[in-house]
XYZ file of N, CA and C in Angstrom:
840
model
N -3.059 -17.828 -3.824
C -1.750 -18.242 -3.075
C -2.243 -19.441 -2.480
N -0.965 -20.501 -2.238
C -0.971 -21.683 -1.766
C -0.716 -21.704 -0.290
N -0.324 -22.771 0.214
C 0.072 -22.834 1.721
C 1.312 -22.310 1.932
N 1.732 -21.567 3.156
C 3.006 -21.176 3.502
C 3.491 -22.165 4.443
N 4.704 -22.427 4.162
C 5.536 -23.357 4.855
C 6.335 -22.589 5.838
N 6.414 -23.011 7.306
C 7.294 -22.416 8.215
C 8.324 -23.547 8.824
N 9.369 -23.335 8.984
C 10.220 -24.214 9.512
C 10.338 -23.722 11.219
N 10.058 -24.737 12.063
C 9.669 -24.331 13.402
C 10.380 -25.080 14.527
N 10.745 -24.620 15.657
C 11.573 -25.419 16.708
C 10.487 -26.257 17.541
N 9.421 -25.594 17.886
C 8.628 -26.319 18.672
C 7.367 -26.820 18.050
N 7.339 -28.055 17.308
C 6.151 -28.371 16.481
C 4.787 -28.410 17.371
N 4.921 -29.089 18.419
C 3.477 -29.234 19.218
C 3.168 -28.030 19.645
N 3.971 -26.946 20.072
C 3.490 -25.798 20.430
C 2.869 -25.006 19.293
N 3.559 -25.009 18.129
C 3.004 -24.454 16.990
C 1.805 -24.921 16.254
N 1.296 -26.211 16.499
C 0.436 -26.870 16.143
C -0.746 -26.439 17.154
N -0.570 -26.216 18.261
C -1.541 -25.709 19.216
C -1.985 -24.392 18.933
N -1.064 -23.652 18.572
C -1.280 -22.215 18.179
C -2.149 -21.852 16.996
N -1.687 -22.686 16.052
C -2.463 -22.500 14.746
C -3.847 -23.345 14.632
N -3.928 -24.633 15.590
C -5.047 -25.244 15.678
C -6.096 -24.724 16.519
N -5.634 -24.679 17.845
C -6.505 -24.229 18.921
C -6.782 -22.601 19.117
N -5.698 -21.990 18.622
C -5.754 -20.460 18.547
C -6.439 -20.004 17.262
N -5.771 -20.123 16.215
C -6.216 -19.307 14.983
C -7.487 -20.284 14.492
N -7.755 -21.249 14.965
C -8.886 -22.265 14.622
C -8.800 -22.989 13.058
N -7.552 -23.319 12.844
C -7.262 -24.061 11.672
C -7.517 -25.532 12.213
N -7.680 -26.478 11.131
C -7.770 -27.973 11.240
C -6.590 -28.536 11.093
N -6.254 -29.641 11.780
C -5.067 -30.350 11.591
C -5.372 -31.307 10.545
N -4.845 -31.128 9.231
C -5.306 -31.922 8.223
C -4.481 -33.166 8.103
N -3.221 -33.041 8.355
C -2.184 -34.355 8.531
C -1.095 -33.965 9.485
N -0.628 -34.999 10.089
C 0.737 -34.808 10.872
C 1.560 -36.107 10.723
N 2.450 -36.168 9.952
C 3.207 -36.959 9.577
C 4.697 -36.927 10.052
N 5.041 -37.467 11.340
C 6.508 -37.253 11.770
C 6.737 -35.768 11.798
N 7.675 -35.204 11.158
C 8.145 -33.935 11.289
C 7.260 -32.893 10.762
N 6.303 -33.219 9.920
C 5.430 -32.323 9.147
C 4.095 -32.365 9.479
N 3.483 -31.035 9.986
C 2.077 -30.974 10.206
C 1.291 -29.842 9.270
N 0.376 -30.342 8.569
C -0.643 -29.402 7.718
C -1.749 -29.120 8.247
N -2.010 -27.870 8.386
C -3.192 -26.996 9.044
C -3.812 -26.217 7.957
N -5.214 -26.345 7.916
C -5.865 -25.532 6.941
C -7.326 -25.689 7.305
N -8.435 -25.611 6.235
C -9.762 -25.546 6.346
C -10.224 -26.717 5.326
N -10.969 -27.499 5.879
C -11.709 -28.445 4.856
C -10.447 -29.332 3.965
N -10.333 -29.118 2.717
C -9.296 -29.821 2.154
C -8.063 -28.841 1.616
N -8.354 -27.566 2.065
C -7.253 -26.473 1.692
C -5.998 -26.463 2.770
N -5.001 -26.692 2.390
C -3.824 -26.473 3.290
C -3.683 -25.007 3.461
N -3.301 -24.296 4.660
C -3.124 -22.998 4.805
C -1.566 -22.743 5.302
N -1.146 -23.496 6.283
C -0.125 -23.398 6.928
C 0.707 -24.931 7.062
N 1.874 -24.994 6.612
C 2.762 -26.310 6.788
C 3.620 -26.109 7.786
N 3.812 -26.780 8.581
C 4.909 -26.787 9.756
C 5.818 -27.863 9.682
N 7.202 -27.474 9.513
C 8.252 -28.388 9.284
C 8.914 -28.252 10.666
N 9.188 -29.436 11.303
C 10.174 -29.380 12.498
C 11.409 -29.541 12.341
N 12.282 -28.402 12.723
C 13.581 -28.064 12.495
C 14.327 -27.704 13.663
N 14.248 -28.447 14.840
C 14.634 -27.854 15.893
C 16.313 -27.531 15.963
N 16.963 -27.971 14.975
C 18.428 -27.705 14.908
C 18.760 -26.331 14.413
N 17.669 -25.592 13.785
C 17.979 -24.291 13.317
C 17.728 -23.384 14.437
N 18.472 -22.318 14.146
C 18.113 -20.876 15.035
C 17.251 -19.958 14.390
N 16.824 -19.037 15.151
C 16.243 -17.740 14.496
C 17.027 -16.940 13.731
N 16.357 -16.283 12.723
C 17.194 -15.426 11.942
C 17.266 -14.027 12.667
N 18.283 -13.187 12.346
C 18.415 -11.934 13.013
C 16.949 -11.152 12.842
N 16.718 -10.027 13.569
C 15.628 -9.259 13.593
C 15.434 -8.500 12.241
N 16.569 -8.140 11.548
C 16.668 -7.409 10.275
C 16.833 -8.068 9.083
N 16.804 -9.416 9.273
C 16.932 -10.358 8.012
C 15.716 -10.123 7.046
N 16.039 -10.578 5.990
C 14.759 -10.840 4.905
C 13.887 -12.171 5.385
N 12.707 -12.195 4.804
C 11.938 -13.332 5.316
C 10.567 -12.945 5.157
N 9.802 -13.894 6.027
C 8.321 -13.571 6.182
C 8.042 -12.271 7.089
N 7.236 -11.437 6.394
C 6.625 -10.320 7.483
C 5.196 -10.952 8.014
N 4.447 -11.326 7.213
C 3.199 -12.236 7.799
C 2.408 -13.058 6.673
N 1.779 -14.159 7.164
C 0.745 -14.922 6.206
C -0.356 -14.472 6.668
N -1.033 -13.855 5.590
C -2.576 -13.317 5.579
C -3.624 -14.458 5.446
N -4.484 -14.725 6.288
C -5.542 -15.812 6.305
C -6.651 -15.166 6.107
N -7.226 -15.378 5.068
C -8.536 -14.770 4.566
C -9.767 -15.627 4.936
N -10.690 -14.868 5.773
C -11.994 -15.605 5.978
C -13.020 -15.220 5.248
N -14.155 -16.094 5.143
C -15.241 -15.730 4.129
C -16.377 -14.960 4.542
N -16.453 -14.762 6.075
C -17.372 -13.941 6.591
C -16.982 -13.251 7.862
N -17.534 -12.143 8.203
C -16.856 -11.416 9.557
C -17.277 -12.121 10.800
N -18.259 -13.011 10.914
C -18.146 -13.686 11.749
C -17.228 -14.853 11.924
N -16.835 -15.612 10.796
C -15.670 -16.416 10.846
C -14.603 -15.878 11.319
N -14.166 -14.643 10.706
C -13.161 -13.769 11.241
C -13.294 -13.555 12.815
N -14.399 -13.016 13.151
C -14.382 -12.683 14.660
C -14.248 -13.888 15.498
N -14.676 -15.045 14.865
C -14.324 -16.482 15.844
C -12.992 -16.689 15.878
N -12.238 -16.522 14.994
C -10.766 -16.616 14.964
C -10.000 -15.761 15.766
N -10.352 -14.499 15.739
C -9.981 -13.424 16.604
C -10.047 -13.663 18.102
N -11.274 -13.948 18.439
C -11.623 -14.053 19.732
C -10.692 -15.517 20.392
N -10.758 -16.381 19.541
C -10.116 -17.787 20.128
C -8.633 -17.542 20.056
N -7.916 -16.898 19.075
C -6.484 -16.795 19.389
C -6.165 -15.670 20.529
N -7.051 -14.602 20.745
C -6.946 -13.555 21.680
C -7.065 -14.102 23.087
N -8.165 -14.921 23.096
C -8.425 -15.619 24.508
C -7.257 -16.717 24.877
N -6.872 -17.396 23.757
C -5.810 -18.544 24.404
C -4.373 -18.012 24.090
N -3.991 -17.097 23.346
C -2.631 -16.558 23.273
C -2.818 -15.173 23.300
N -3.164 -14.353 24.438
C -3.469 -13.156 24.455
C -2.094 -12.219 24.424
N -1.004 -12.637 24.546
C 0.111 -11.956 24.406
C 0.617 -11.819 22.872
N -0.105 -12.470 21.954
C 0.341 -12.439 20.684
C -0.352 -11.558 19.733
N -1.405 -10.670 20.229
C -2.058 -9.770 19.275
C -1.136 -8.336 19.105
N -0.903 -7.984 17.956
C -0.314 -6.873 17.813
C -0.845 -5.721 17.213
N -1.948 -5.803 16.769
C -2.817 -4.545 16.389
C -3.927 -4.894 15.240
N -4.625 -3.891 14.744
C -5.667 -4.098 13.856
C -5.736 -2.838 12.971
N -6.494 -2.937 11.846
C -6.586 -1.757 10.661
C -7.734 -2.016 9.944
N -8.331 -0.822 9.540
C -9.304 -0.971 8.446
C -8.449 -0.526 7.235
N -8.239 -1.319 6.115
C -7.474 -1.009 5.110
C -8.384 -0.478 3.784
N -9.645 -0.195 4.088
C -10.687 0.005 3.108
C -11.043 -1.028 2.251
N -10.050 -1.808 1.823
C -10.463 -3.140 0.970
C -10.767 -4.170 1.713
N -10.107 -4.068 3.104
C -10.319 -5.188 4.054
C -10.159 -4.612 5.510
N -10.513 -5.564 6.309
C -10.524 -5.498 7.826
C -9.582 -6.565 8.356
N -8.401 -5.958 9.249
C -7.395 -6.963 9.293
C -7.034 -6.805 10.811
N -6.507 -8.060 11.388
C -6.043 -8.263 12.757
C -4.898 -8.847 12.639
N -3.809 -8.239 13.537
C -2.498 -8.866 13.422
C -2.125 -9.506 14.874
N -1.249 -10.602 14.604
C -0.738 -11.298 15.542
C 0.702 -11.759 15.240
N 1.421 -12.291 16.242
C 2.842 -12.903 16.147
C 2.719 -14.124 16.649
N 2.982 -15.385 16.023
C 2.930 -16.483 16.558
C 3.974 -16.576 17.635
N 3.982 -17.837 18.377
C 5.168 -18.174 19.350
C 6.430 -18.152 18.945
N 6.668 -18.227 17.762
C 8.091 -18.251 17.117
C 8.453 -17.035 16.325
N 7.505 -16.048 16.419
C 7.974 -14.704 15.920
C 7.475 -14.513 14.450
N 6.694 -15.408 13.823
C 5.985 -15.192 12.613
C 4.925 -14.282 12.585
N 4.820 -13.498 11.724
C 3.705 -12.752 11.510
C 2.461 -13.239 11.086
N 1.228 -12.965 11.552
C 0.028 -13.683 11.128
C -1.010 -12.463 11.056
N -1.541 -12.479 9.969
C -2.806 -11.408 9.676
C -3.925 -12.287 9.457
N -5.002 -12.073 10.217
C -6.489 -12.551 10.190
C -7.264 -11.584 9.459
N -7.885 -11.719 8.197
C -8.763 -10.627 7.717
C -10.031 -10.950 6.816
N -10.672 -10.043 6.573
C -11.920 -10.196 5.684
C -11.801 -9.169 4.731
N -12.427 -9.510 3.509
C -12.324 -8.557 2.467
C -13.606 -7.900 2.273
N -13.809 -6.604 2.162
C -14.989 -6.064 1.838
C -15.206 -6.424 0.213
N -16.575 -6.320 -0.237
C -16.888 -6.683 -1.553
C -16.156 -5.895 -2.700
N -15.716 -6.566 -3.671
C -14.928 -5.642 -4.570
C -15.762 -4.431 -5.082
N -16.854 -4.557 -5.053
C -17.717 -3.439 -5.553
C -17.472 -1.981 -4.758
N -16.858 -2.302 -3.522
C -16.500 -1.188 -2.573
C -15.015 -0.965 -2.883
N -14.194 -1.421 -3.509
C -12.847 -1.086 -3.717
C -12.656 0.014 -4.777
N -11.862 1.059 -4.649
C -11.576 1.987 -5.418
C -10.224 2.160 -6.004
N -10.162 2.023 -7.360
C -8.959 1.954 -8.305
C -8.888 3.124 -8.990
N -7.686 3.813 -9.118
C -7.424 4.839 -9.767
C -6.157 4.601 -10.723
N -6.306 4.643 -12.082
C -5.214 4.304 -12.995
C -4.575 3.332 -12.751
N -5.133 2.062 -12.223
C -4.371 0.760 -11.767
C -4.142 0.670 -10.550
N -4.223 1.754 -9.568
C -3.703 1.557 -8.182
C -4.887 1.638 -7.433
N -4.805 0.608 -6.511
C -5.983 0.205 -5.459
C -5.679 1.250 -4.459
N -6.860 1.875 -3.829
C -6.766 2.689 -2.628
C -6.989 1.952 -1.659
N -5.646 1.956 -0.755
C -5.840 1.396 0.704
C -5.337 2.329 1.535
N -5.549 2.103 2.859
C -5.264 2.856 4.005
C -5.139 2.281 5.211
N -4.558 2.752 6.234
C -4.529 2.190 7.492
C -5.225 3.127 8.642
N -6.541 2.753 8.854
C -7.575 3.380 9.648
C -7.615 2.722 10.942
N -8.191 3.314 11.949
C -8.247 2.820 13.303
C -9.285 1.704 13.209
N -9.338 0.625 13.642
C -10.298 -0.530 13.935
C -10.254 -1.052 15.292
N -11.364 -0.698 16.078
C -11.368 -1.195 17.345
C -11.563 -2.712 17.459
N -10.683 -3.559 17.993
C -10.999 -4.944 18.038
C -12.126 -5.288 18.862
N -12.252 -4.783 19.945
C -13.475 -5.126 20.992
C -14.829 -4.796 20.207
N -14.795 -3.509 19.775
C -16.033 -3.221 19.021
C -16.303 -4.136 17.837
N -15.345 -4.668 17.193
C -15.610 -5.475 16.097
C -16.343 -7.031 16.725
N -15.557 -7.303 17.868
C -16.111 -8.602 18.291
C -17.620 -8.411 19.085
N -17.774 -7.190 19.519
C -19.215 -7.019 19.875
C -20.283 -7.077 18.912
N -19.759 -6.608 17.603
C -20.863 -6.448 16.684
C -20.749 -7.722 15.741
N -19.581 -8.641 15.677
C -19.684 -9.833 14.719
C -19.633 -11.105 15.520
N -19.419 -11.144 16.802
C -19.247 -12.417 17.454
C -20.337 -12.864 17.882
N -21.097 -13.810 17.274
C -22.376 -14.259 17.984
C -22.121 -15.208 19.077
N -23.095 -15.607 19.901
C -23.077 -16.579 20.846
C -22.535 -17.943 20.517
N -22.968 -18.318 19.227
C -22.535 -19.607 18.806
C -21.219 -19.602 18.227
N -20.803 -18.321 17.681
C -19.166 -18.373 17.283
C -18.239 -18.325 18.489
N -18.653 -17.668 19.605
C -17.878 -17.570 20.702
C -17.798 -18.977 21.326
N -18.776 -19.708 21.416
C -18.836 -21.345 21.960
C -17.900 -21.964 20.980
N -17.904 -21.670 19.620
C -17.059 -22.372 18.798
C -15.595 -22.196 18.950
N -15.361 -20.643 19.283
C -14.026 -20.303 19.616
C -13.499 -20.878 20.843
N -14.338 -21.103 21.731
C -14.011 -21.579 23.070
C -13.682 -23.106 23.040
N -14.221 -23.715 22.015
C -13.886 -25.246 21.805
C -12.597 -25.405 20.708
N -12.189 -24.348 20.194
C -11.282 -24.318 19.080
C -11.630 -24.827 18.017
N -13.003 -24.413 17.630
C -13.543 -24.886 16.274
C -13.814 -23.628 15.560
N -13.430 -23.612 14.393
C -13.505 -22.446 13.446
C -14.886 -22.571 12.767
N -15.352 -21.500 12.093
C -16.565 -21.220 11.344
C -16.056 -20.716 9.922
N -16.855 -21.362 8.909
C -16.612 -20.893 7.513
C -15.473 -21.531 6.811
N -15.203 -20.866 5.734
C -14.006 -21.485 4.936
C -12.991 -20.114 4.987
N -11.687 -20.722 4.924
C -10.526 -19.842 4.857
C -9.350 -20.195 3.981
N -8.692 -19.428 3.448
C -7.597 -19.392 2.460
C -6.251 -18.669 2.836
N -5.109 -18.940 2.430
C -3.978 -17.782 2.226
C -4.567 -16.685 1.274
N -4.812 -15.589 1.910
C -5.062 -14.531 1.033
C -4.152 -13.682 0.306
N -3.032 -13.425 1.097
C -1.680 -12.929 0.577
C -0.604 -13.361 1.363
N 0.572 -13.140 0.862
C 1.743 -13.396 1.757
C 2.562 -11.885 1.628
N 3.206 -11.497 2.721
C 3.901 -10.437 2.938
C 5.373 -10.643 3.258
N 6.177 -10.081 2.522
C 7.695 -10.326 2.804
C 8.323 -9.278 3.137
N 9.435 -9.579 4.057
C 10.522 -8.542 4.561
C 11.625 -8.817 3.291
N 12.121 -7.505 2.789
C 13.103 -7.782 1.710
C 14.119 -6.666 2.025
N 15.275 -6.696 1.201
C 16.084 -5.826 1.390
C 15.980 -4.602 0.376
N 15.339 -4.438 -0.540
C 15.214 -3.438 -1.334
C 14.001 -3.456 -2.263
N 13.232 -2.369 -2.548
C 12.085 -2.554 -3.311
C 12.275 -2.684 -4.850
N 13.450 -1.990 -5.322
C 13.665 -1.964 -6.692
C 13.943 -3.342 -7.197
N 14.563 -4.118 -6.314
C 15.146 -5.532 -6.705
C 13.670 -6.319 -6.428
N 12.915 -6.012 -5.618
C 11.577 -6.856 -5.519
C 10.678 -6.524 -6.590
N 10.503 -5.348 -7.071
C 9.986 -5.093 -8.419
C 10.466 -5.869 -9.450
N 11.584 -5.698 -9.709
C 12.179 -6.374 -10.859
C 11.970 -7.973 -10.840
N 11.976 -8.502 -9.610
C 11.753 -9.931 -9.616
C 10.296 -10.355 -9.676
N 9.402 -9.700 -8.839
C 8.073 -10.132 -8.588
C 7.251 -9.718 -9.853
N 7.594 -8.381 -10.396
C 6.625 -7.722 -11.447
C 7.495 -8.129 -12.807
N 8.724 -7.676 -13.063
C 9.218 -7.821 -14.372
C 9.411 -9.378 -14.757
N 9.853 -10.082 -13.835
C 10.117 -11.427 -14.176
C 9.109 -12.529 -13.912
N 8.605 -12.317 -12.563
C 7.476 -13.355 -12.233
C 6.039 -13.048 -12.863
N 5.799 -11.794 -13.207
C 4.596 -11.346 -13.982
C 3.526 -10.951 -13.025
N 3.678 -10.645 -11.890
C 2.716 -9.967 -11.214
C 2.431 -8.667 -11.611
N 1.397 -7.894 -11.344
C 1.053 -6.521 -11.769
C 1.100 -5.826 -10.331
N 1.788 -4.429 -10.433
C 1.748 -3.633 -9.186
C 0.292 -2.963 -9.063
N -0.056 -3.130 -7.778
C -1.432 -2.516 -7.468
C -1.177 -1.391 -6.502
N -0.002 -1.132 -5.735
C 0.200 -0.098 -4.882
C 1.637 -0.133 -4.503
N 2.242 1.119 -4.088
C 3.550 1.186 -3.559
C 3.601 2.363 -2.731
N 4.591 2.231 -1.688
C 4.896 3.182 -0.990
C 6.430 3.815 -1.177
N 6.636 4.344 -2.034
C 7.934 4.781 -2.372
C 8.896 3.756 -2.395
N 9.923 3.953 -1.698
C 11.056 2.695 -1.567
C 10.776 1.810 -0.508
N 9.779 1.975 0.391
C 9.652 1.090 1.605
C 8.691 -0.025 1.250
N 7.839 -0.124 0.256
C 6.624 -1.035 0.169
C 6.088 -1.342 -1.115
N 5.828 -2.553 -1.459
C 5.339 -2.831 -2.912
C 4.079 -3.894 -2.667
N 3.215 -3.621 -3.421
C 2.057 -4.496 -3.432
C 1.631 -5.057 -4.834
N 1.639 -6.216 -4.994
C 1.343 -6.936 -6.317
C 0.255 -7.982 -6.268
N -0.386 -8.192 -7.447
C -1.465 -9.207 -7.809
C -1.564 -9.721 -8.971
N -2.465 -10.785 -9.137
C -2.909 -11.109 -10.546
C -4.403 -11.036 -10.497
N -5.120 -10.814 -11.611
C -6.555 -10.881 -11.597
C -7.245 -9.722 -10.962
N -6.645 -8.492 -10.645
C -7.529 -7.656 -10.125
C -7.567 -7.671 -8.527
N -6.863 -8.535 -7.985
C -6.951 -8.552 -6.544
C -6.094 -7.363 -5.873
N -6.694 -6.880 -4.621
C -5.788 -5.862 -3.989
C -4.286 -6.147 -3.921
N -4.060 -7.273 -3.301
C -2.600 -7.935 -3.485
C -2.647 -9.308 -3.005
N -1.884 -10.108 -3.879
C -1.586 -11.528 -3.416
C -0.169 -11.562 -2.581
N 0.798 -10.681 -3.128
C 1.933 -10.584 -2.409
C 2.210 -9.115 -2.057
N 3.161 -8.814 -0.939
C 3.717 -7.535 -0.746
C 4.942 -7.846 -0.176
N 5.870 -6.753 -0.158
C 7.172 -6.756 0.122
C 7.518 -5.406 0.716
N 8.206 -5.212 2.009
C 8.667 -4.089 2.548
C 10.053 -4.138 3.139
N 10.480 -2.989 3.334
C 11.813 -2.915 3.858
C 11.766 -2.261 5.147
N 10.712 -2.248 5.887
C 10.508 -1.438 7.397
C 11.455 -2.025 8.235
N 11.734 -3.387 8.454
C 12.731 -3.924 9.415
C 13.819 -4.499 8.650
N 13.913 -4.415 7.344
C 15.025 -5.351 6.647
C 15.808 -4.414 5.663
N 15.645 -3.144 5.501
C 16.551 -2.492 4.434
C 17.902 -2.835 4.433
N 18.312 -3.158 3.273
C 19.762 -3.504 3.038
C 19.962 -5.051 3.211
N 19.116 -5.796 3.674
C 19.308 -7.224 3.940
C 19.653 -7.952 2.475
N 20.534 -8.835 2.999
C 21.016 -9.662 1.827
C 20.348 -11.111 1.910
N 21.036 -11.920 1.228
C 20.474 -13.323 1.160
C 20.205 -14.011 2.537
N 19.160 -14.824 2.593
C 19.020 -15.416 3.954
C 19.687 -16.567 4.101
N 20.044 -16.883 5.402
C 20.693 -18.076 5.868
C 19.575 -19.028 6.370
N 19.917 -20.346 6.030
C 18.827 -21.252 6.621
C 18.534 -21.144 8.227
N 17.424 -20.916 8.492
C 16.964 -20.566 9.832
C 15.472 -20.765 9.975
N 14.988 -20.759 11.151
C 13.725 -20.895 11.489
C 12.944 -19.845 10.990
N 11.511 -19.984 10.572
C 10.770 -18.979 9.838
C 10.485 -19.664 8.632
N 10.310 -18.577 7.588
C 9.806 -18.938 6.417
C 10.555 -20.186 5.664
N 9.658 -21.032 5.252
C 10.523 -22.060 4.441
C 10.124 -22.075 3.034
N 8.745 -21.726 2.773
C 8.299 -21.742 1.217
C 7.086 -20.887 1.028
N 6.905 -20.227 -0.108
C 5.871 -19.635 -0.372
C 5.173 -20.320 -1.699
N 3.989 -20.525 -1.551
C 3.477 -21.303 -2.893
C 2.457 -20.435 -3.522
N 2.425 -20.317 -4.899
C 1.620 -19.655 -5.641
C 1.020 -20.669 -6.776
N -0.125 -20.451 -6.921
C -1.117 -21.380 -7.651
C -1.494 -20.679 -8.936
N -1.108 -21.218 -10.016
C -1.484 -20.582 -11.470
C -2.533 -21.322 -11.999
N -3.404 -20.887 -12.858
C -4.636 -21.598 -13.265
C -4.345 -22.900 -13.901
N -3.370 -23.046 -14.759
C -3.166 -24.247 -15.559
C -1.965 -24.636 -15.647
N -1.829 -26.013 -16.216
C -0.420 -26.418 -16.475
C 0.387 -25.661 -17.644
N -0.258 -24.970 -18.568
C 0.157 -24.195 -19.729
C 0.643 -22.980 -19.003
N -0.136 -22.326 -17.896
C 0.541 -21.201 -17.333
C 1.813 -21.552 -16.549
N 1.828 -22.628 -15.937
C 3.033 -23.024 -15.185
C 4.255 -23.273 -16.159
N 3.939 -23.738 -17.091
C 5.051 -23.929 -18.388
C 5.559 -22.571 -18.910
N 4.565 -21.623 -18.977
C 4.852 -20.309 -19.550
C 5.805 -19.528 -18.484
N 5.604 -19.910 -17.371
C 6.222 -19.324 -16.177
C 7.675 -19.820 -16.139
N 7.817 -20.952 -16.374
C 9.137 -21.754 -16.395
C 9.894 -21.070 -17.645
N 9.222 -20.730 -18.646
C 9.948 -20.261 -19.832
C 10.281 -18.818 -19.345
N 9.422 -18.088 -18.841
C 9.895 -16.658 -18.375
C 11.155 -16.658 -17.457
N 10.943 -17.448 -16.386
C 12.330 -17.466 -15.434
C 13.442 -18.076 -16.179
N 13.355 -18.960 -17.198
C 14.481 -19.176 -17.710
C 14.896 -17.975 -18.710
N 14.162 -17.415 -19.259
C 14.571 -16.247 -20.255
C 15.183 -15.184 -19.242
N 14.877 -14.955 -17.952
C 15.643 -13.962 -17.100
C 16.670 -14.725 -16.375
N 17.061 -15.832 -16.728
C 18.260 -16.464 -16.135
C 18.084 -16.914 -14.704
N 16.762 -17.041 -14.157
C 16.535 -17.520 -12.627
C 16.695 -19.045 -12.723
N 17.246 -19.500 -11.946
C 17.424 -20.994 -11.725
C 16.285 -21.580 -11.105
N 15.616 -22.652 -11.782
C 14.585 -23.379 -11.302
C 14.758 -24.860 -11.182
N 13.732 -25.462 -10.428
C 13.783 -26.828 -10.236
C 12.366 -27.153 -10.514
N 12.169 -28.288 -11.567
C 10.825 -28.540 -12.112
C 10.761 -30.031 -12.092
N 9.863 -30.446 -11.048
C 9.712 -32.043 -11.005
C 8.382 -32.425 -11.584
N 7.959 -31.506 -12.687
C 6.882 -31.893 -13.425
C 5.386 -31.383 -12.827
N 5.444 -31.196 -11.447
C 4.305 -30.723 -10.824
C 4.390 -29.278 -10.223
N 5.795 -29.108 -9.665
C 6.050 -28.078 -8.938
C 7.216 -27.260 -9.570
N 7.211 -25.855 -9.811
C 8.387 -25.230 -10.516
C 8.626 -24.397 -9.230
N 9.950 -24.674 -8.839
C 10.576 -23.904 -7.539
C 11.735 -22.974 -8.109
N 11.940 -21.804 -7.225
C 12.931 -20.986 -7.564
C 13.023 -20.014 -6.339
N 14.242 -19.311 -6.169
C 14.453 -18.301 -5.165
C 14.342 -17.023 -5.559
N 13.867 -16.083 -4.713
C 14.071 -14.581 -5.126
C 15.432 -14.009 -4.722
N 15.519 -12.779 -4.850
C 17.055 -12.341 -4.585
C 17.426 -12.351 -2.988
N 16.548 -12.776 -2.228
C 16.805 -12.997 -0.730
C 16.732 -14.343 -0.208
N 16.813 -15.141 -1.201
C 16.774 -16.606 -1.031
C 15.417 -17.104 -0.273
N 14.379 -16.368 -0.608
C 13.122 -16.953 -0.117
C 12.616 -17.954 -1.141
N 12.438 -18.972 -0.952
C 11.780 -20.026 -1.821
C 10.377 -19.844 -2.234
N 10.202 -20.005 -3.547
C 8.665 -19.706 -4.095
C 8.710 -21.065 -4.963
N 7.333 -21.532 -4.675
C 6.929 -22.866 -5.482
C 5.613 -22.658 -6.180
N 5.675 -22.727 -7.388
C 4.497 -22.494 -8.406
C 3.947 -23.911 -8.685
N 2.621 -23.956 -8.824
C 1.985 -25.206 -9.134
C 0.585 -24.881 -9.744
N 0.280 -25.779 -10.759
C -0.884 -25.529 -11.269
C -2.197 -25.862 -10.580
N -3.125 -25.120 -10.743
C -4.378 -25.355 -9.903
C -5.425 -26.506 -10.630
N -5.194 -26.567 -11.984
C -6.095 -27.381 -12.776
C -5.192 -28.188 -13.768
């Protein structure tokens, strides 16, 4: 997964949250657009759109952007930083067997997951389905175990440790059948897990999930109107040949696309904008 673009009303406030709280680096800030990430990897792109309103609470859109850290210490640093500087934004934590996850809501209501993956050798698959669960994970105990003195000092100064990427993107959608038809049958992801008619998890290359869709707050939602929140989800495919094949697939299924030679863009059934590009 590539960067997630968010339309925001308070650009400076959101930069502070993701930079000083989540410990991402401000990679660039050009007028109305700020790019935050780690090293040379964009993770969150903020687009200032103060003229827009917030979407309704039961609308389709972003459920959360999930930021994957490369070590438990790096994750603990980010958790400690955002919890210390924005304490009202923590919403929960869970051991999902494949990962250890901590959940927040940014100042404009966008969900954020900060997580660490267990080694793939510890994942359990049965007939193509990944075993995941939602088990209690004590955030204070986690910090006591994994937050070193140096990591705490880094968090206090707003500095992150290690590498981070967008590990997966979770969407709120109107119904799971349409999500499966679009993201699996048309786009080409593989189903890795599902929760009846309420949630679907999909991936490429044997990951537990690169994207997920649920109807927990949005059952029956129709197309989104232009609003604050999710602007774009980016998918990175291995090569330009893969991008060309994706364009042919979408054309075959009658999905309208925009192709500028580098990025292939299209909308899902709820008007969530997806942009695919080649990584090489």
